[in-house]
Short mmCIF file of C-alpha atoms and ligand atoms in Angstrom, two decimals:
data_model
loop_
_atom_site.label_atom_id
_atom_site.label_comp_id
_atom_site.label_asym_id
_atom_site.label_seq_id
_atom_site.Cartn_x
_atom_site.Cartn_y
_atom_site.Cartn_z
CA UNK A 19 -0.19 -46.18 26.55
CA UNK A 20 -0.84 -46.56 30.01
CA UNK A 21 2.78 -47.78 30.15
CA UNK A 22 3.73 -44.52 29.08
CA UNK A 23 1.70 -42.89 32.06
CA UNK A 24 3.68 -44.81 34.54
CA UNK A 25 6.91 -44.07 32.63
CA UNK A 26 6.60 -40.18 33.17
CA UNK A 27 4.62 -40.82 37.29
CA UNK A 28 8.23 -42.70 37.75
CA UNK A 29 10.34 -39.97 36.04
CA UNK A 30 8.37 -37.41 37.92
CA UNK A 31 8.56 -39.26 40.97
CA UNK A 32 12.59 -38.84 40.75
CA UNK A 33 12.94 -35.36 39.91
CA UNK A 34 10.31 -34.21 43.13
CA UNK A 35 11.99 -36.44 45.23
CA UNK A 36 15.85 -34.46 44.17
CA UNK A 37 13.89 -30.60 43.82
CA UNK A 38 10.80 -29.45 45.93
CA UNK A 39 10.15 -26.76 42.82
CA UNK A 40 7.30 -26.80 40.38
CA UNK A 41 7.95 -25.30 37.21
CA UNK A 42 6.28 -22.76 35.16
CA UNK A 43 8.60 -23.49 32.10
CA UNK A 44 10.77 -26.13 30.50
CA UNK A 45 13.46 -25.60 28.52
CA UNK A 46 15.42 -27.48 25.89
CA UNK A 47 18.74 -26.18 24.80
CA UNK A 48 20.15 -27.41 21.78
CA UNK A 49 23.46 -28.33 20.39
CA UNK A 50 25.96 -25.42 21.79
CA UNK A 51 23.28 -23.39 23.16
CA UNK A 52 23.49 -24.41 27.60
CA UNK A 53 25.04 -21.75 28.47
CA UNK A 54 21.63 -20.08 30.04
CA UNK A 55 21.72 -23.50 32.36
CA UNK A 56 24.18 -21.05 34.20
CA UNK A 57 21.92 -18.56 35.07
CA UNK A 58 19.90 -20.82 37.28
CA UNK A 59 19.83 -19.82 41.05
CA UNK A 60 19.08 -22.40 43.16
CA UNK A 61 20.27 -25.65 40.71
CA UNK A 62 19.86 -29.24 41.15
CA UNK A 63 21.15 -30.80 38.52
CA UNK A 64 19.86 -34.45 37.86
CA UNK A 65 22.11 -36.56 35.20
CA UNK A 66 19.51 -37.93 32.77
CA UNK A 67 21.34 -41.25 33.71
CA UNK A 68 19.31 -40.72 37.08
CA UNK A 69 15.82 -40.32 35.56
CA UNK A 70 13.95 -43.42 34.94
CA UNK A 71 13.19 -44.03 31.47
CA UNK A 72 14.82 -40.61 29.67
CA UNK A 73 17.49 -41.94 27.33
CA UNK A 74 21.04 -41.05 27.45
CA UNK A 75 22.85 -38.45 25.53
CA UNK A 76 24.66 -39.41 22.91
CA UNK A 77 25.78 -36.39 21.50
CA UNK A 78 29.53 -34.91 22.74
CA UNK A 79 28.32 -31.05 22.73
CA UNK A 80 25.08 -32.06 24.85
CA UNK A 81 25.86 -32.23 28.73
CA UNK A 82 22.98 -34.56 29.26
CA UNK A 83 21.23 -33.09 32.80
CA UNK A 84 18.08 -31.94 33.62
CA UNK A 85 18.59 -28.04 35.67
CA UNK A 86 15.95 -27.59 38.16
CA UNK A 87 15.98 -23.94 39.82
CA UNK A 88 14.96 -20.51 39.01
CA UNK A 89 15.57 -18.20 36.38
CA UNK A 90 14.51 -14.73 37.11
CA UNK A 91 12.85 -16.06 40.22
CA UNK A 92 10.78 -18.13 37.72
CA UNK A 93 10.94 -21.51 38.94
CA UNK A 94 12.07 -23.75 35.60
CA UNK A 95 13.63 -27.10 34.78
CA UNK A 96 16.07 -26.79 31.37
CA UNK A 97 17.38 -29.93 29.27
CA UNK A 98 21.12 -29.27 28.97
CA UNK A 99 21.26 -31.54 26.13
CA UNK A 100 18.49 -33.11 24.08
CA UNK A 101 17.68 -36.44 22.45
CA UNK A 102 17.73 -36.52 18.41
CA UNK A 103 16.01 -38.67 16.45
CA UNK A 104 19.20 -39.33 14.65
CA UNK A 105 20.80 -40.92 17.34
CA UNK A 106 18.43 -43.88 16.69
CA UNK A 107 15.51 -43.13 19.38
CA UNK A 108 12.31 -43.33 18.65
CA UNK A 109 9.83 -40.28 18.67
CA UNK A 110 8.55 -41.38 21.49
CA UNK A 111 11.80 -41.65 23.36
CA UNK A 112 12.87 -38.35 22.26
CA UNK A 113 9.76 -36.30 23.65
CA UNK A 114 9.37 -38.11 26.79
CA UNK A 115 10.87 -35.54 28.85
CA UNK A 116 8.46 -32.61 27.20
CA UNK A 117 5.64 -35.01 28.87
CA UNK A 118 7.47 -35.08 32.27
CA UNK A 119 7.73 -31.27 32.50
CA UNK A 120 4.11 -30.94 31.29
CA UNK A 121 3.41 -33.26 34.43
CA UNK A 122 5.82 -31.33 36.37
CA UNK A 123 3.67 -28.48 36.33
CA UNK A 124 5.27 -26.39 33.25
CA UNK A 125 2.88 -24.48 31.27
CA UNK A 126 5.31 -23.48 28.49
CA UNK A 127 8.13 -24.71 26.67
CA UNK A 128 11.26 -22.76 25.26
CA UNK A 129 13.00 -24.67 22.50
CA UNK A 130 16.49 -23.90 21.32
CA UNK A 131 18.21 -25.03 18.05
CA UNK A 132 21.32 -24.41 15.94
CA UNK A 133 19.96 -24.25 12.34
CA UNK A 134 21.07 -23.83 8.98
CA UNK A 135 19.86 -20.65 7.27
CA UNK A 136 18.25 -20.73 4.29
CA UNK A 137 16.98 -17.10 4.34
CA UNK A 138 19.14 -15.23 2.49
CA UNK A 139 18.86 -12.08 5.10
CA UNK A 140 19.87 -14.19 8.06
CA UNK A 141 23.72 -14.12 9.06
CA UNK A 142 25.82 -16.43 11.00
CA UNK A 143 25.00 -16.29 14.41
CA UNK A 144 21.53 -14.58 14.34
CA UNK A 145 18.51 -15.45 15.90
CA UNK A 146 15.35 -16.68 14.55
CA UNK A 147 12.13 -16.55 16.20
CA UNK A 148 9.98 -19.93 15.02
CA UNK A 149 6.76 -18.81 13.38
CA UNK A 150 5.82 -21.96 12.68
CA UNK A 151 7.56 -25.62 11.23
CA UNK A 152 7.38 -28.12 8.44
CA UNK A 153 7.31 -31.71 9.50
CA UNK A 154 9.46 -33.42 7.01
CA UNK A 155 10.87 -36.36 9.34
CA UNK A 156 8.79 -39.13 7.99
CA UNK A 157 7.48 -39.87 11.79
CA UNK A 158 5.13 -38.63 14.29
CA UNK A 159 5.74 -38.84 17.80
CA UNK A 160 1.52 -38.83 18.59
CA UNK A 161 1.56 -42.30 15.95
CA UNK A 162 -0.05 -44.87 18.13
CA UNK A 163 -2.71 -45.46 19.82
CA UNK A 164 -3.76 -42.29 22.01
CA UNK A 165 -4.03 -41.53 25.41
CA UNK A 166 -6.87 -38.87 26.32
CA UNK A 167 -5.55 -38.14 29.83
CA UNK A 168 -1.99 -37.16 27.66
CA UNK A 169 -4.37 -34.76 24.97
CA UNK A 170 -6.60 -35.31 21.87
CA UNK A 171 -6.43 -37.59 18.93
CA UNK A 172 -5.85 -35.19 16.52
CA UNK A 173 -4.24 -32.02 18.02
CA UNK A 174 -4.78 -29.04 16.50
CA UNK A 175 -1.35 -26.79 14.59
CA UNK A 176 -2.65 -23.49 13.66
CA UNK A 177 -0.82 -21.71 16.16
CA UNK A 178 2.04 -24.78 17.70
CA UNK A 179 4.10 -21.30 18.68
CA UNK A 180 2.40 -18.91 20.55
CA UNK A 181 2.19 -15.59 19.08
CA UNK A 182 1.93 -13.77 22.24
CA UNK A 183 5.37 -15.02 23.30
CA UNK A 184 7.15 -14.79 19.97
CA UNK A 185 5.76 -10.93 19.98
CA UNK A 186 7.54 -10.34 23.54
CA UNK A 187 10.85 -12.58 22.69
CA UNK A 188 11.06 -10.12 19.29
CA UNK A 189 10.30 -6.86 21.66
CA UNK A 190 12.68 -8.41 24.03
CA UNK A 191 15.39 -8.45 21.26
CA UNK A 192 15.02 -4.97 20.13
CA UNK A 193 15.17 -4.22 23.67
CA UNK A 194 18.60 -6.08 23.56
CA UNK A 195 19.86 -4.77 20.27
CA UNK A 196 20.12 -8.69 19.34
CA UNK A 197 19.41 -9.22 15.55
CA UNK A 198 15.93 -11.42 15.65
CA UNK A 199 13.63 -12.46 12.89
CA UNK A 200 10.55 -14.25 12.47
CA UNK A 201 11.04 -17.45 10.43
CA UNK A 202 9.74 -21.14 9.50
CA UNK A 203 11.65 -23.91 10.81
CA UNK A 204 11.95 -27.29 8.46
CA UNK A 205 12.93 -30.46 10.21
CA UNK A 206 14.61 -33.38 8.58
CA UNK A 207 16.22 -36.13 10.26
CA UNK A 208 20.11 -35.76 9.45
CA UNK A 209 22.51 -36.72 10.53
CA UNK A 210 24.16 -35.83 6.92
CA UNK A 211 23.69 -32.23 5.74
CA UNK A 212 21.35 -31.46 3.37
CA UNK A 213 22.33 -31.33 -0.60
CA UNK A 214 22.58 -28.42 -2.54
CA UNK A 215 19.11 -29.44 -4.39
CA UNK A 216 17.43 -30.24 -1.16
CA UNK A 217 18.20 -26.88 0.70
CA UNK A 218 16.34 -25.39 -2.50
CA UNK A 219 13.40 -27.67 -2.27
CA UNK A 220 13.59 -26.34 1.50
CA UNK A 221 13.49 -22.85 0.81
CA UNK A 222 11.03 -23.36 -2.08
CA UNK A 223 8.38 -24.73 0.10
CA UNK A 224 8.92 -22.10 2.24
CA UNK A 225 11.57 -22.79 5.21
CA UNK A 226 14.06 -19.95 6.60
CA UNK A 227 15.75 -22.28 8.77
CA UNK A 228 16.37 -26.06 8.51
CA UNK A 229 17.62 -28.19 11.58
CA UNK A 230 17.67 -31.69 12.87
CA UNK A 231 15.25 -31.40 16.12
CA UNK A 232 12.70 -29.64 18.08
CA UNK A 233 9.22 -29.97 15.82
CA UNK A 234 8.87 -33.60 17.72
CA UNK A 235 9.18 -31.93 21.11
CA UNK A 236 6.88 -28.81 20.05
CA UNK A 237 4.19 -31.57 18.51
CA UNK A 238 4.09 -33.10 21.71
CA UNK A 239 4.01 -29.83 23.54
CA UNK A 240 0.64 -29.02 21.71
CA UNK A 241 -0.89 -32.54 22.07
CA UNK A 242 -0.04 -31.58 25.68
CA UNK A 243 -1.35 -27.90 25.59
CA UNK A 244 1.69 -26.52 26.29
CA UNK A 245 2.52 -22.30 24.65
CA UNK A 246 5.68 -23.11 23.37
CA UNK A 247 8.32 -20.36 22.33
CA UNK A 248 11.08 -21.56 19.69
CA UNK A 249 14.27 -19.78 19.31
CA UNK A 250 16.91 -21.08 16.09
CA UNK A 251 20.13 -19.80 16.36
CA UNK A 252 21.52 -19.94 12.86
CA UNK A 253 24.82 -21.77 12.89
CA UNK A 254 25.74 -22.01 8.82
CA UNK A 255 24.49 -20.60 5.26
CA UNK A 256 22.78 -22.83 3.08
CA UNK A 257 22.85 -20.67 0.28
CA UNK A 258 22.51 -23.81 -2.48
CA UNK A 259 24.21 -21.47 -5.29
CA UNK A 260 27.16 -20.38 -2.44
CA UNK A 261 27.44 -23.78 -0.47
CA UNK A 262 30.34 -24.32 1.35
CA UNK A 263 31.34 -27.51 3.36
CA UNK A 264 30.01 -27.66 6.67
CA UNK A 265 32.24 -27.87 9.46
CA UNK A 266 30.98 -28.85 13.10
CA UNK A 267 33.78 -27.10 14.71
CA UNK A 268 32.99 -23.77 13.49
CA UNK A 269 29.41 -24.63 13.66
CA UNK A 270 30.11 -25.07 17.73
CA UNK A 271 31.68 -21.97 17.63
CA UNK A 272 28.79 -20.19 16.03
CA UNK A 273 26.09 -21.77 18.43
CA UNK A 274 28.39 -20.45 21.38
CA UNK A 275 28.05 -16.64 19.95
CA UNK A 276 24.18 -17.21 19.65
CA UNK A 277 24.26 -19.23 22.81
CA UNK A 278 25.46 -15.54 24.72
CA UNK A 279 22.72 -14.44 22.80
CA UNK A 280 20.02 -16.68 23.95
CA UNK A 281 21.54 -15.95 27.54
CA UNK A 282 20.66 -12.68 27.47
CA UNK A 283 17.41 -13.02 25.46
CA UNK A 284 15.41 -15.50 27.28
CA UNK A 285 15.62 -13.92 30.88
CA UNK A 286 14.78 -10.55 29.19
CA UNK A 287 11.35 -12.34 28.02
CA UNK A 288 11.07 -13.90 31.26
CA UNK A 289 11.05 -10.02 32.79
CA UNK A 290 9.04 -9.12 30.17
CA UNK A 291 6.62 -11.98 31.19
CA UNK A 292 6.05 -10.96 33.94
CA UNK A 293 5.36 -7.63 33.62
CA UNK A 294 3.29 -8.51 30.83
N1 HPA B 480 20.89 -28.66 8.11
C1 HPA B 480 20.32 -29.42 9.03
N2 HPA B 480 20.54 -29.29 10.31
C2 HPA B 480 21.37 -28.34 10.70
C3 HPA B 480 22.00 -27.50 9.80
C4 HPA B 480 21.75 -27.68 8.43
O1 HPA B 480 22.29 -26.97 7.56
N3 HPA B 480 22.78 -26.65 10.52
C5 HPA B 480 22.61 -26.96 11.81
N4 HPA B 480 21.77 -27.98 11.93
#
């Protein structure tokens, strides 16, 4: 554990020495979703390759950079491009950067996903505001001895997504006129799509939206008291009476409409932030 402490001093140490900034957010954008990472003024872009200890991206649609700048003259660093626990990290490695921007300076983590909808109201392409998640990975990234300068033993979840920010993302959306709903995210490892029997054991224990990521980051991001805002951006039906073969190109294609979605969304709650 106090290995990990020097890990993220050394990561930090890089990143301060590349961008003066200290950020109020962080921001991980998932598979399709970096187009926002183009609305920062002021960018340095780091290549994860250049950060001590963060692991490399594996994934073709993730860039794999960290963007340091501003975004709405808020001063932010976004991951453009996330580590899955797929891939064949460990939990450990695949939060590490939530603990770096929590020792940035961030107070507040936005996570972006592309999801499969189980809701049978949600449509390709909308978002979904995270109300809350099921752990079904089979792993914890907090297993382990704990470090008390990181957070507590046994962090509490009654509220892992802050319901003052989801409340202002879903004003910020009607503001918009972007389709948003409230919803519980379900994470499973993957890579393989889920069965037609498991997305109705999914929906039966009470998931809208199933996906492959984010509930290690946001249980890290609470260990670290961290608000954290969570934004799924539904990519396919999972319908298990309607199921139709997944394809990743069209999924892409999907996360790039609710990618210009997200674009617009996320600086709107930013201004709303502020103001608020
Ligand atoms: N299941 C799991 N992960 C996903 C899905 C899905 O249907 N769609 C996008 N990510």
């Amino acid at each position: 554990m106090q290995g990990l402490v020097k890990q993220i001093d050394e990561a930090v140490a890089v990143i301060r020495s590349r961008w003066p900034g200290t950020p109020k957010a962080g921001l991980i954008l998932g598979t399709g979703l970096g187009g926002l990472a183009e609305q920062v003024n002021h960018k340095i872009v780091i290549p994860y390759s250049e950060i001590p200890h963060f692991p490399t991206s594996t994934v073709q649609s993730h860039a794999g950079q960290l963007v340091c700048g501003e975004l709405c003259g808020i001063p932010i660093v976004a991951m453009e491009g996330r580590f899955h626990f797929y891939e064949g990290y460990s939990m450990q490695q695949v939060t590490f950067p939530v603990r770096v921007m929590k020792s940035l300076g961030a107070d507040t983590l936005v996570v972006t996903n592309a999801a499969g909808g189980m809701n049978p109201h949600f449509k390709l392409s909308d978002v979904v505001v995270i109300d809350d998640h099921i752990n079904l990975m089979g792993d914890n990234p907090l297993r382990g001895v704990n470090d008390d300068k990181l957070g507590p033993r046994f962090p509490d979840m009654c509220e892992p997504y802050s319901r003052e920010l989801s409340a202002i993302a879903l004003q910020s959306a009607l503001e918009l006129g972007i389709t948003a709903h409230k919803g519980v995210f379900v994470a499973v490892t993957g890579p393989n799509l889920e069965t037609r029997a498991e997305y109705r054991m999914l929906r039966g224990m009470g998931a809208d939206v199933v996906g492959m990521s984010t509930v290690p980051e946001v249980i890290v991001a609470v260990h670290a008291g961290l608000r954290v805002l969570g934004f799924s951006i539904v990519t396919d039906i999972c319908l298990p009476d309607a199921l139709e073969p997944v394809d990743i190109q069209k999924i892409l294609a999907v996360a790039a409409k609710g990618g210009e979605k997200l674009s617009r969304l996320i600086p709107k709650v930013f201004e709303n932030l502020k103001s608020a």
